[in-house]
Coordinates of C-alpha atoms in Angstrom, one line a residue:
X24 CA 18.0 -21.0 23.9
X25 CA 19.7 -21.8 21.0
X26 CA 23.1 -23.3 19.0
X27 CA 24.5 -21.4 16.8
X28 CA 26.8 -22.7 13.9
X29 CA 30.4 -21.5 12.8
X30 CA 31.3 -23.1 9.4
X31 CA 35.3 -21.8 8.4
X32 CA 36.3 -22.7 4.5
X33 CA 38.1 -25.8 4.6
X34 CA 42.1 -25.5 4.8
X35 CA 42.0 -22.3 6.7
X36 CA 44.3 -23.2 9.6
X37 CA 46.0 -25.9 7.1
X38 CA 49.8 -23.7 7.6
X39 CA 48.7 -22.8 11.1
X40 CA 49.0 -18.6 9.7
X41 CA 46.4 -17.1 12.5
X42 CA 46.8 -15.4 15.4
X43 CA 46.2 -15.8 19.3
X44 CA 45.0 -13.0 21.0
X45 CA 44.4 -13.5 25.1
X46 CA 43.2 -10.7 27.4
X47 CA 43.8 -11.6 30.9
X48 CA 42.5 -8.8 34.2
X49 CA 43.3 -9.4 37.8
X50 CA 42.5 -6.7 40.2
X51 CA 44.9 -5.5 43.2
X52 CA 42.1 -3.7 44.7
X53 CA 38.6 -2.9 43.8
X54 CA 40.0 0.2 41.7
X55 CA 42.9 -1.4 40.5
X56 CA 42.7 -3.7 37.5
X57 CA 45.8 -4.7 35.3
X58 CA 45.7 -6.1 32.4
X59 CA 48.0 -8.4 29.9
X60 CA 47.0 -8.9 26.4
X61 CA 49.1 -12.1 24.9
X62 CA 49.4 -11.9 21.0
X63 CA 50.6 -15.3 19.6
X64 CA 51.7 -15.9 16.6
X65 CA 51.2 -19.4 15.7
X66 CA 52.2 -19.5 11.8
X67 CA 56.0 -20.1 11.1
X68 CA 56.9 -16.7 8.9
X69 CA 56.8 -13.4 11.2
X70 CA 54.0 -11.4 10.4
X71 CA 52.9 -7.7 11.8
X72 CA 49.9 -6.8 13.6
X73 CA 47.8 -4.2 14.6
X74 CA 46.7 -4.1 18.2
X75 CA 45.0 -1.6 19.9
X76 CA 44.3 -2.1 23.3
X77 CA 41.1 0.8 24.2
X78 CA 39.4 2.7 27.1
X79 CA 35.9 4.3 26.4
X80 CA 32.7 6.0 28.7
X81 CA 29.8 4.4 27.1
X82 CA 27.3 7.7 25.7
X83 CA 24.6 8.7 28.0
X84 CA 25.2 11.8 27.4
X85 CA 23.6 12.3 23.7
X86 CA 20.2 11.7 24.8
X87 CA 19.0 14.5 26.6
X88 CA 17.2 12.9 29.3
X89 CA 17.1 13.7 32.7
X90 CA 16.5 9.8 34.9
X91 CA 19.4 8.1 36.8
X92 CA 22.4 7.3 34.5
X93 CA 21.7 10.5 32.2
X94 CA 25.6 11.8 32.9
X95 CA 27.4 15.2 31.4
X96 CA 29.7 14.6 28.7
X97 CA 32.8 12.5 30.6
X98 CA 36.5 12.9 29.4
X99 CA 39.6 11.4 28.5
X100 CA 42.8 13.4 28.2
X101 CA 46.8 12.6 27.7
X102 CA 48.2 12.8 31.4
X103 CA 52.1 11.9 30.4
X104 CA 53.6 9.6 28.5
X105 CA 51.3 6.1 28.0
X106 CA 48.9 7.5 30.5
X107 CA 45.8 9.2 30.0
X108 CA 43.5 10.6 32.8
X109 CA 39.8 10.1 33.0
X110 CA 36.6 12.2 34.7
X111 CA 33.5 11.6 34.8
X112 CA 30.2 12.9 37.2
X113 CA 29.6 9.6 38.8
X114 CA 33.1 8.7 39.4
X115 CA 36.3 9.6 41.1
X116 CA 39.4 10.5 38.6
X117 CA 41.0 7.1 37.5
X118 CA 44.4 6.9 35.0
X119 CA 45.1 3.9 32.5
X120 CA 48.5 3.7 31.9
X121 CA 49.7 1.8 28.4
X122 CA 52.8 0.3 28.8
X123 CA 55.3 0.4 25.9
X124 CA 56.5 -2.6 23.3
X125 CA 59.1 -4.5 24.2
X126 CA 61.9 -2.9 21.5
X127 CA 61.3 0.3 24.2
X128 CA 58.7 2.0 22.0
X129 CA 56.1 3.8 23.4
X130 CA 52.5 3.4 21.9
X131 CA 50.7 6.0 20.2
X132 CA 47.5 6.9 21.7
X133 CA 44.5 8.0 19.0
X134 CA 41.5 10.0 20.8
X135 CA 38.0 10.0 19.6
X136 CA 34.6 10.7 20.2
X137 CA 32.4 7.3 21.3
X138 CA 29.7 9.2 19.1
X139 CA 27.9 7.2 16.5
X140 CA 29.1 8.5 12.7
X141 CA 25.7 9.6 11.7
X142 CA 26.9 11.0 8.7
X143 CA 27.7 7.5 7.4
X144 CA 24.9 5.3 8.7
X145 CA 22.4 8.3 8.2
X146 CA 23.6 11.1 6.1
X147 CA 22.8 13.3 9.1
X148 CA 25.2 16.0 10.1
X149 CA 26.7 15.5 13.2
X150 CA 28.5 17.4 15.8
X151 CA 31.9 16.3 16.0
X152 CA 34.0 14.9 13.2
X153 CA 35.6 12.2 15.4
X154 CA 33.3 9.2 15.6
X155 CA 33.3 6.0 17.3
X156 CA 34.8 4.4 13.7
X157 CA 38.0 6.3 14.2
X158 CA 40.4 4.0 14.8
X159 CA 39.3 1.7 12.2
X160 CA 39.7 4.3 9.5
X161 CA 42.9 5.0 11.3
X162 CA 44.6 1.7 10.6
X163 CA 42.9 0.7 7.3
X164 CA 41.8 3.0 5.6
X165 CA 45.1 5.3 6.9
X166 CA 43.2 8.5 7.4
X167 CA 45.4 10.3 9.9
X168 CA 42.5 13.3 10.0
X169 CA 39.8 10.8 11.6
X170 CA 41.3 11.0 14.9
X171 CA 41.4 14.3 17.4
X172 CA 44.6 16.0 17.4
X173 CA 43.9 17.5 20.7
X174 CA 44.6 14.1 22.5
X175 CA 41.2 14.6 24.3
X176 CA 37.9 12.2 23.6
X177 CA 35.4 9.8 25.4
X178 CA 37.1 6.9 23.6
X179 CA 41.3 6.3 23.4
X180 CA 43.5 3.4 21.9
X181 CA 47.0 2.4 22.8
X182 CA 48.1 1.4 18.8
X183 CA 50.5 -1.2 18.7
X184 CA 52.4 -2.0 15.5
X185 CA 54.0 -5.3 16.4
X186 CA 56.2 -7.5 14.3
X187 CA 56.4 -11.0 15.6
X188 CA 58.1 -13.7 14.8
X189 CA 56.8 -17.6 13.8
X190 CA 56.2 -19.4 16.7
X191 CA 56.3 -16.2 19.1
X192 CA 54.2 -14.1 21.4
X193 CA 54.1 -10.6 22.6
X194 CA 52.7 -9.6 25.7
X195 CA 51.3 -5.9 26.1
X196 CA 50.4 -4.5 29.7
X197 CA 47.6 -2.3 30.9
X198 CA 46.4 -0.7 34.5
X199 CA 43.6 1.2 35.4
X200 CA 43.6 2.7 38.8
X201 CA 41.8 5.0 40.4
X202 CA 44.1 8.8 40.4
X203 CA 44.9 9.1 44.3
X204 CA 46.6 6.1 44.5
X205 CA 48.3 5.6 41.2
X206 CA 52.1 4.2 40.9
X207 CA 54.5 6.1 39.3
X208 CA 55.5 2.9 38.3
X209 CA 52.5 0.8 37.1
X210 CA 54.4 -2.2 35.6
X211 CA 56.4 -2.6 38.5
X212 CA 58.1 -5.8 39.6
X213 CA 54.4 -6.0 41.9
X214 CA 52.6 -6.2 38.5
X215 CA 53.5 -10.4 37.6
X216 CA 53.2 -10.2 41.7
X217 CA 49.7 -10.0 41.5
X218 CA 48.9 -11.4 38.4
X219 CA 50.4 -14.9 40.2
X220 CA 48.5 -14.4 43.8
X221 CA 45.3 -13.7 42.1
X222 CA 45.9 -16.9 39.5
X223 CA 47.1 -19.0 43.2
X224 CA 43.6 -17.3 44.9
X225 CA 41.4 -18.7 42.2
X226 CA 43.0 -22.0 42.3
X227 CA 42.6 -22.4 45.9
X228 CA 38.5 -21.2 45.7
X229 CA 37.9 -23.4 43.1
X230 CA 39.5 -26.5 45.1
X231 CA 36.8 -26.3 47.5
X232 CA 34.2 -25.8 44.8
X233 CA 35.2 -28.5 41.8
X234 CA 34.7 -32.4 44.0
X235 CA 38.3 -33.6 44.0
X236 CA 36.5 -37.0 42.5
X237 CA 36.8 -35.7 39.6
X238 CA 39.6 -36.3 36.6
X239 CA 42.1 -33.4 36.1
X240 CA 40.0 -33.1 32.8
X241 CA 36.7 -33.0 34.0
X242 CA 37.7 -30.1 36.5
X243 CA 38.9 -28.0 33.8
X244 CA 35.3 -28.3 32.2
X245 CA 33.9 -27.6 35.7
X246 CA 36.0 -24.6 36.0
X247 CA 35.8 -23.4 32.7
X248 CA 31.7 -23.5 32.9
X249 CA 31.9 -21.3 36.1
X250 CA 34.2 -19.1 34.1
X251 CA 31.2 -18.8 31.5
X252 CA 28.9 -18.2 34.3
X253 CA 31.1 -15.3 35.6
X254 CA 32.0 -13.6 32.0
X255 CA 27.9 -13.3 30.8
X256 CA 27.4 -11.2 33.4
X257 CA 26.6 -7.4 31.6
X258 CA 25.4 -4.0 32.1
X259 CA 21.5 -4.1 31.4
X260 CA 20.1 -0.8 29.8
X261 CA 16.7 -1.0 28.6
X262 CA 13.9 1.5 29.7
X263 CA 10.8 1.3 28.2
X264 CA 9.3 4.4 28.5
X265 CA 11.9 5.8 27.0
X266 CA 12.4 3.5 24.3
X267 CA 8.8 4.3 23.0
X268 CA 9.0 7.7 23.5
X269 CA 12.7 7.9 22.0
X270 CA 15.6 10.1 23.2
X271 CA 14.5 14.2 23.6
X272 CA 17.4 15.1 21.5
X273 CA 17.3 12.4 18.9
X274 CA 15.4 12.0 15.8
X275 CA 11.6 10.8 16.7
X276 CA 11.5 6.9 16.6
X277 CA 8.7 5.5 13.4
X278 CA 5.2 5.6 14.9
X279 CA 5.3 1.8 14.1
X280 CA 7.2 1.7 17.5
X281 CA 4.5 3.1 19.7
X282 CA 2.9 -0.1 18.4
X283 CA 5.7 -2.6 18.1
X284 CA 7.1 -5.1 20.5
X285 CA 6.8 -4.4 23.9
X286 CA 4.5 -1.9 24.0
X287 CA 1.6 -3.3 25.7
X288 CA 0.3 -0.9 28.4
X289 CA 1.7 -3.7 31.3
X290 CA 5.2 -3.2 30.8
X291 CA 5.1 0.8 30.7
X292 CA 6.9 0.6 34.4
X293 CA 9.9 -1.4 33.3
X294 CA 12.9 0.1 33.9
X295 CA 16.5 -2.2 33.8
X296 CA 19.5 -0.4 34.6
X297 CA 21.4 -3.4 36.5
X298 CA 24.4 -6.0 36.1
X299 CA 22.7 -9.0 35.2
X300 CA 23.3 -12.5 33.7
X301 CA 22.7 -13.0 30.3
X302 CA 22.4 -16.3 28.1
X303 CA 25.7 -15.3 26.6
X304 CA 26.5 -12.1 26.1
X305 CA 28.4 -12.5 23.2
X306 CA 25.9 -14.0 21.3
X307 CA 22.6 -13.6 23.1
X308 CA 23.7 -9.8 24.7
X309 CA 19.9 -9.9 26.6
X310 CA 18.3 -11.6 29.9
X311 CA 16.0 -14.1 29.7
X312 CA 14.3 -14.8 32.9
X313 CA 14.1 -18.4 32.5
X314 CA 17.8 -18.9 31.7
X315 CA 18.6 -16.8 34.3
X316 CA 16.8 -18.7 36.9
X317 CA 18.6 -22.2 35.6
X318 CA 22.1 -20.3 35.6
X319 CA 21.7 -18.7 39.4
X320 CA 21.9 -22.6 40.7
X321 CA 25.4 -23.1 39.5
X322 CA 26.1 -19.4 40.3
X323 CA 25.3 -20.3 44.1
X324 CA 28.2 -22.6 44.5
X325 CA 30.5 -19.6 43.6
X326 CA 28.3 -16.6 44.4
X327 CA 25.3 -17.1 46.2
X328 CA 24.9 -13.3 47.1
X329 CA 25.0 -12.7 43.6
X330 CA 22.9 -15.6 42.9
X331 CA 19.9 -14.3 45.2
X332 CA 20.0 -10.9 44.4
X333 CA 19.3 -11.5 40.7
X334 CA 16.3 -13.7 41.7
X335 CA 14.9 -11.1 43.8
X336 CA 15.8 -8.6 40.8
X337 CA 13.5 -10.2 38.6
X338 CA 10.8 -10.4 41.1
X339 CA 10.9 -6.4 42.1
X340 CA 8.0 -3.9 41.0
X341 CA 10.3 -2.1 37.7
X342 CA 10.9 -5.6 36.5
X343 CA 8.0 -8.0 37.2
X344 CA 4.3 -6.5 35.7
X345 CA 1.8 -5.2 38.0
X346 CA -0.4 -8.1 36.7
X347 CA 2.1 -11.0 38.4
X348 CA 4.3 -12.0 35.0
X349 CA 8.1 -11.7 34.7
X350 CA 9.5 -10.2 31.9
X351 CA 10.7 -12.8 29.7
X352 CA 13.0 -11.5 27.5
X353 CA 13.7 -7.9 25.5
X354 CA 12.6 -9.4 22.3
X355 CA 8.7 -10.2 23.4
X356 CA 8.5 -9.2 27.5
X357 CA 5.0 -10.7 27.1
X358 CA 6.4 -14.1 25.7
X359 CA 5.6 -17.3 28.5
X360 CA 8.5 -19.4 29.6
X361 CA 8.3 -22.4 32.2
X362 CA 7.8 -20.8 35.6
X363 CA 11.1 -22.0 37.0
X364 CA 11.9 -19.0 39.1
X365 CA 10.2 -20.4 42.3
X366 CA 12.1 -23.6 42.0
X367 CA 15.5 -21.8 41.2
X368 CA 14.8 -19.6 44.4
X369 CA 14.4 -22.8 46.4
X370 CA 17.3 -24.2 45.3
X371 CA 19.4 -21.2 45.9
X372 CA 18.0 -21.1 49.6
X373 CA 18.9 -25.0 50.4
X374 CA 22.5 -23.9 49.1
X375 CA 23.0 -21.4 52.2
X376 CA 23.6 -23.3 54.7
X377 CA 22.6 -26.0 56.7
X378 CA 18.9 -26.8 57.8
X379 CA 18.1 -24.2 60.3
X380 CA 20.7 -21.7 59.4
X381 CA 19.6 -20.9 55.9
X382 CA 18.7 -17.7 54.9
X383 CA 14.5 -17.5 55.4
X384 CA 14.5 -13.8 54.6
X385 CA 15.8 -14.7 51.4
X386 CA 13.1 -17.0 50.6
X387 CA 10.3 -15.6 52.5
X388 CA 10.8 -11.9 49.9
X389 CA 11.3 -14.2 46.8
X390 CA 7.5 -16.4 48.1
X391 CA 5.4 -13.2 48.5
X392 CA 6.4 -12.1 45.1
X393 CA 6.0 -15.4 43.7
X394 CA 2.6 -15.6 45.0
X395 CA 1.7 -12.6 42.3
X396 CA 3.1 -14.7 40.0
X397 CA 1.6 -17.6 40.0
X398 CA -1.7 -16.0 40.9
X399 CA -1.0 -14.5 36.7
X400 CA -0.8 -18.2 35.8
X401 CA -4.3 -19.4 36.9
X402 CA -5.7 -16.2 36.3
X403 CA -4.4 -15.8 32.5
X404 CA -3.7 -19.5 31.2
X405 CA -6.3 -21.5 32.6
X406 CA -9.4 -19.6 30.7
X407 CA -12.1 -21.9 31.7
X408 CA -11.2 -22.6 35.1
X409 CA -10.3 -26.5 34.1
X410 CA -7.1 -26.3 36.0
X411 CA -5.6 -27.4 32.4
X412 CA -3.4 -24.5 31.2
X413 CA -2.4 -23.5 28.2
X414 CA 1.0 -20.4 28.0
X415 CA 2.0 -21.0 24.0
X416 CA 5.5 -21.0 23.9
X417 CA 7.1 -22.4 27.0
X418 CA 10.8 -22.3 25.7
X419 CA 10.2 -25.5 23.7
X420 CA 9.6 -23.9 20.1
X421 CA 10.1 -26.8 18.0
X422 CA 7.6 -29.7 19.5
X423 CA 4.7 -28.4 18.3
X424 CA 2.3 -29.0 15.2
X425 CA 1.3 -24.9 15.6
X426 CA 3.3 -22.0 16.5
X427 CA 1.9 -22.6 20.0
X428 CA 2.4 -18.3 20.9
X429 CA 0.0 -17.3 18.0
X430 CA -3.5 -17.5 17.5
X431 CA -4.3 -21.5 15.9
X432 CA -5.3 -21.0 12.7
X433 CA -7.9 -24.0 13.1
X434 CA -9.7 -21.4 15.6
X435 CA -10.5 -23.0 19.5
X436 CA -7.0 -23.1 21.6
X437 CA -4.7 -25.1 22.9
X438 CA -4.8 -26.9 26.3
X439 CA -1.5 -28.0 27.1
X440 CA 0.7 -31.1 28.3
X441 CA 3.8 -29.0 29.3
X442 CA 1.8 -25.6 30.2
X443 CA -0.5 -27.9 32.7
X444 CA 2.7 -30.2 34.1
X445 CA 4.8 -27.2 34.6
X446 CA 1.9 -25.7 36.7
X447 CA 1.8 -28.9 38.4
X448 CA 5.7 -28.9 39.2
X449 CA 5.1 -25.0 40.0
X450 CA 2.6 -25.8 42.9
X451 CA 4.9 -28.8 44.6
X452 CA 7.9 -25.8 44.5
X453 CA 5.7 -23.5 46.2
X454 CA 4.3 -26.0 48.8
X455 CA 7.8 -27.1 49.3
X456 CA 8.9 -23.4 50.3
X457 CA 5.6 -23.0 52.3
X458 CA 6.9 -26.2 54.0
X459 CA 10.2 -24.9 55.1
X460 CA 9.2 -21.3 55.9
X461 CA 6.4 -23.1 58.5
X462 CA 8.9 -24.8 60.0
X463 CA 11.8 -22.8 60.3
X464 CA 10.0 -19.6 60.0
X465 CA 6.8 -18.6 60.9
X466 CA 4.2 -21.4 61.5
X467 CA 1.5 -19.1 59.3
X468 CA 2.7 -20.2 56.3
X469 CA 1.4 -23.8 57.1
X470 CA -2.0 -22.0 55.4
X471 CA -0.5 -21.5 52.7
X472 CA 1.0 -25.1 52.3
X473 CA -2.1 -26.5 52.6
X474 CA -3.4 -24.2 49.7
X475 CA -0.6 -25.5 47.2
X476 CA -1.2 -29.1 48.2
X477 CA -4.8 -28.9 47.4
X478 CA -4.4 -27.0 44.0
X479 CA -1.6 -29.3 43.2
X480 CA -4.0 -32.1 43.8
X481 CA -6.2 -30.5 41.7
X482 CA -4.0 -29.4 38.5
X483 CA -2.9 -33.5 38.5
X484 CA -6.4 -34.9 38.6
X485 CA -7.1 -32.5 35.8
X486 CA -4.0 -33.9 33.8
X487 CA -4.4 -37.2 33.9
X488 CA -9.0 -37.1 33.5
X489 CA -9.7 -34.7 31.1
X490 CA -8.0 -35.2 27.9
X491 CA -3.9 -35.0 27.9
X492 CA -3.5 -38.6 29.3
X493 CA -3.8 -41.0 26.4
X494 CA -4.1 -44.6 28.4
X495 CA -3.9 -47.1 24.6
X496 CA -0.7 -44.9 23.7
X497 CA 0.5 -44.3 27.3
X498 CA 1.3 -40.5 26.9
X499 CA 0.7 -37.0 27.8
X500 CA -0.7 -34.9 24.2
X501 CA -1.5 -31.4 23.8
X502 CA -5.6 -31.1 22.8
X503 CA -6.7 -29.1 20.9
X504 CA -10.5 -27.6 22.4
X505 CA -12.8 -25.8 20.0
X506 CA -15.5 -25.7 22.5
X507 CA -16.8 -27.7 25.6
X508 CA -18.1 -30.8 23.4
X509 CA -15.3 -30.7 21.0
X510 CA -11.8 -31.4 21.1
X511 CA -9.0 -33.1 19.0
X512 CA -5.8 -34.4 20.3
X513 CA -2.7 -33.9 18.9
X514 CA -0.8 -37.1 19.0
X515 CA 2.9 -36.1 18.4
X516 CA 5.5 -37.8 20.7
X517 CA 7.8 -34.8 22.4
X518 CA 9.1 -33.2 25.3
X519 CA 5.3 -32.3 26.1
X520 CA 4.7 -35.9 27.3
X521 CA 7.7 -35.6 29.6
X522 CA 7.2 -33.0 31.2
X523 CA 5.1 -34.0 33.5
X524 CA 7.3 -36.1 35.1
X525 CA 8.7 -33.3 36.5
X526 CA 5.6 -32.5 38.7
X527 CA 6.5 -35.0 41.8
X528 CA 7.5 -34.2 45.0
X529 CA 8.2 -36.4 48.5
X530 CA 7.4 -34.7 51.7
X531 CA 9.0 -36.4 55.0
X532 CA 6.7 -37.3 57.6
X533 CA 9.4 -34.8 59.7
X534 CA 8.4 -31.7 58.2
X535 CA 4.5 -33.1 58.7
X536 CA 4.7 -34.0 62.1
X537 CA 6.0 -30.6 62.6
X538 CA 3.4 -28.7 61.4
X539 CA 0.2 -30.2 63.1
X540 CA -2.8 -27.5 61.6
X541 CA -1.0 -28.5 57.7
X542 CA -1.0 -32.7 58.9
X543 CA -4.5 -32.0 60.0
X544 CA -6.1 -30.4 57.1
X545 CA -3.9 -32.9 54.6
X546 CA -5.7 -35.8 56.7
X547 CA -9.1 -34.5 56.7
X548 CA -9.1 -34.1 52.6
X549 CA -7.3 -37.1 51.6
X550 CA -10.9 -39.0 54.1
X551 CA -13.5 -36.8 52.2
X552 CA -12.3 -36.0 48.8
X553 CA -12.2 -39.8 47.9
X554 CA -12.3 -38.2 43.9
X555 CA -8.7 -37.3 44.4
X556 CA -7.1 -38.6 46.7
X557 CA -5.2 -41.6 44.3
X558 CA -3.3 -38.5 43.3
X559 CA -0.9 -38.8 46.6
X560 CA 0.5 -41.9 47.5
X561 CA 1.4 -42.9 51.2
X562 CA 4.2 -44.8 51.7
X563 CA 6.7 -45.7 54.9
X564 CA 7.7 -42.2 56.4
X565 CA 6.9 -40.0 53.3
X566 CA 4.1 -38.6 51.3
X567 CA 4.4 -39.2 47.6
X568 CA 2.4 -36.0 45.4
X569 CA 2.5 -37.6 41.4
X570 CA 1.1 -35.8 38.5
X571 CA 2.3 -38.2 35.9
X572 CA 0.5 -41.5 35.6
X573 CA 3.4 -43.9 36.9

């Protein structure tokens, strides 16, 4: 996670000479989108501008491979005046109809080839001469010969020339429908029709969503952060078998590949070829598991079934590694996050309804997959069996004194603060879901309740008796161990102390009472393991689980 800066030279928008440029979609049916692109000029003199308004396949055709989404060359042809028709192996015939400028003038349509110009990047000869740079070279550089004359491609443009006035807009109007049930007339008094019933719709959803508490202001934000949510959803392509191996009819990637990120033998299997949520997808274009868990919360209020199905996505065989770990992001698969997942799925799951009527198969797939998971945690970040945990990274990059995902260049390793809280907090999600499966599931999973009470008990002694709880400064530090006899702690103040705070979790006497073989087994080791037991805290109808010193 990141923030990235803009910087503009000072005085640009001093005589207000820039344009506004709005796309806006609503859909009369699944296969019906339309389309209005709003050009604004806000500067005072008219100006002229070129707008091109484009429909393209993406290329799976170039690489010669032979797995799911491998597609013969599609097509885009001239069907009429402003409309162009479009086929394609996995789809039915749709039509895009490009409505005309406003002086009555219809808009030229340029063809092309969505083909990379491999003459230019490489100085490889290529097969076509019309590249996915057409219509730039089109309109700046005016070379008419860069587009097809045949008015047939995988990638068309509408081009607009537009002369606008100070102070004015143009609108220009787009459809895409499937071919069997196209209008003759496509821009049709129906078109502002259902541009205004879909605009009323969302209004309407979002009033039961957004609280009503809120200032006219702050529901804007609200519904201008869902809007976010929505728009970063993308098409995910990314196989890695076949990004090692490189494409059968493409130049062979450097042998410094086969060695390069990702390659490690446990992520051979993964194979993405889904919509999923991305951190932005305008600046951040790739997943990252742990974002993705955070945004699905939100994402429940306004699309739950969405919101579960990209939990369990993550948590399925050709994304998560045989071994237990998620993939953390296409940079460095191998990299550790914070294993929010769990507490993201439980989330999600209280969101669906009332107790008793939530959705148990839900949770029930996402806690056997889990299980793997955090099975990888002790097994691979807890070396000595300590139940202190180290995982480098964690998403928190800059609290460190070392570049916590690389070997420490003083030699020993790192037992962590955060790494050991989070494991904490990842054991009170896990006995929280056992909890509610037991009770309003299957009773069986009181077992494994009782295993993620104990091991939470465990992971908190460790945290606050062997080394990360400083009593004189009253903070959590990483230590660094060199050996069992040696150890040094590293005494910066940072998120790493605070994290553990995190790690606390109240159980109602209700859900105990209910499950009799969990209340025995809870009784029985709080009388006999006297060495731990100050790590729960009774009090009047609940059970109080800290890992933090409080």
């Amino acid at each position: 996670m990141g923030i990235a800066n803009c910087f503009l030279p000072l005085g640009v928008f001093d005589e207000g000479k820039y344009w506004d440029v709005t796309a806006e979609y609503a859909k009369n049916a699944p296969n019906d989108v339309l389309i209005k692109v709003t050009i604004s000029n806000r500067g005072s003199e008219a100006a002229t501008i070129h707008v091109l308004p484009t429909l393209w396949f993406r290329n799976t055709w170039i690489w010669g491979c032979t797995h799911e989404g491998c597609t013969m060359k599609a097509r885009i042809g001239q069907d009429g005046e402003g409309r162009v028709r479009t086929r394609h192996d996995t789809l039915e015939e749709f039509v895009c109809d490009f409505e005309g400028s406003e002086e009555g003038k219809e808009a030229v349509l340029l063809f092309t080839e969505n083909e990379t110009n491999s003459e230019k990047l490489y100085g490889a000869s290529q097969y076509t001469p019309y590249t996915k740079d057409a219509f730039h070279r089109y309109v700046i550089n005016g070379e008419g010969e860069a587009v097809s004359p045949k008015k047939k491609g995988t990638k068309v443009a509408a081009h607009h020339v537009l002369e606008i006035q100070g102070g004015e807009e143009r609108v220009l109007r787009v459809r895409l429908t499937i071919a069997k049930d196209a209008s003759e007339k496509p821009f049709g008094e129906d078109f502002e029709k259902i541009f205004e019933s879909r605009k009323n719709e969302a209004d309407q959803f979002y009033s039961g969503v957004i609280s009503d508490e809120l200032t006219g202001e702050e529901k804007l934000v609200a519904r201008q952060s869902y809007a976010g949510l929505l728009w970063t959803k993308q098409f995910y392509h990314y196989i890695i078998k076949d990004w090692l191996a490189g494409d059968p009819e493409q130049p062979a990637p450097p042998e410094s590949r086969a060695h390069g990120r990702n390659s490690e033998p446990e992520w051979r299997h993964l194979f993405n070829r889904d919509i999923i949520s991305m951190p932005d997808k305008w600046e951040y274009p790739w997943y990252a598991s742990w974002d993705l868990a955070f945004h699905m919360v939100p994402m429940a209020k306004i699309d739950p079934e969405y919101a579960k199905s990209q939990l369990l996505l993550f948590l399925r065989e050709w994304y998560m590694s045989p071994n237990g770990q998620l993939p953390a992001y296409e940079f460095a698969l191998s990299d550790v996050n914070p294993p929010v997942h769990a507490w993201a799925c439980l989330c999600v799951y209280k969101m669906s309804g009332p107790k008793g009527s939530r959705d148990d198969l839900f949770l029930a797939r996402c806690f056997q997959k889990l299980l793997l998971n955090f099975t990888w945690w002790v097994n691979r970040k807890d070396p000595n069996g300590r139940n202190i945990f180290g995982g480098g990274f964690l998403g928190l990059d800059n609290i460190g004194v070392f570049d916590r995902s690389k070997p420490l260049p003083t030699g020993g390793y790192l037992e962590q603060a955060d790494g050991t809280a989070w494991m904490a907090f990842y054991c009170t999600v896990m006995l929280s879901i056992a909890l509610e499966l037991a009770v309003w599931k299957d009773p069986s999973y009181e077992d494994m309740a009782s295993k993620f009470f104990e091991h939470f008990v465990d992971i908190s002694d460790a945290m606050n008796h062997k080394g990360l709880w400083d009593e004189e400064d009253g903070f959590y530090y990483d230590q660094l161990r060199f050996d069992e006899r040696r150890e040094c702690k590293l005494r910066v103040r940072s998120m790493v102390g605070l994290i553990p705070m995190y790690a606390c979790l109240v159980i109602n006497d209700e859900y105990v009472d209910k499950l009799p073989g969990f209340k025995k087994r809870m009784d029985w080791f709080l009388k006999h393991r006297e060495d731990l037991r100050n790590e729960v805290r009774r009090m009047k109808n609940v059970w109080f689980h800290q890992c933090c010193i409080i």
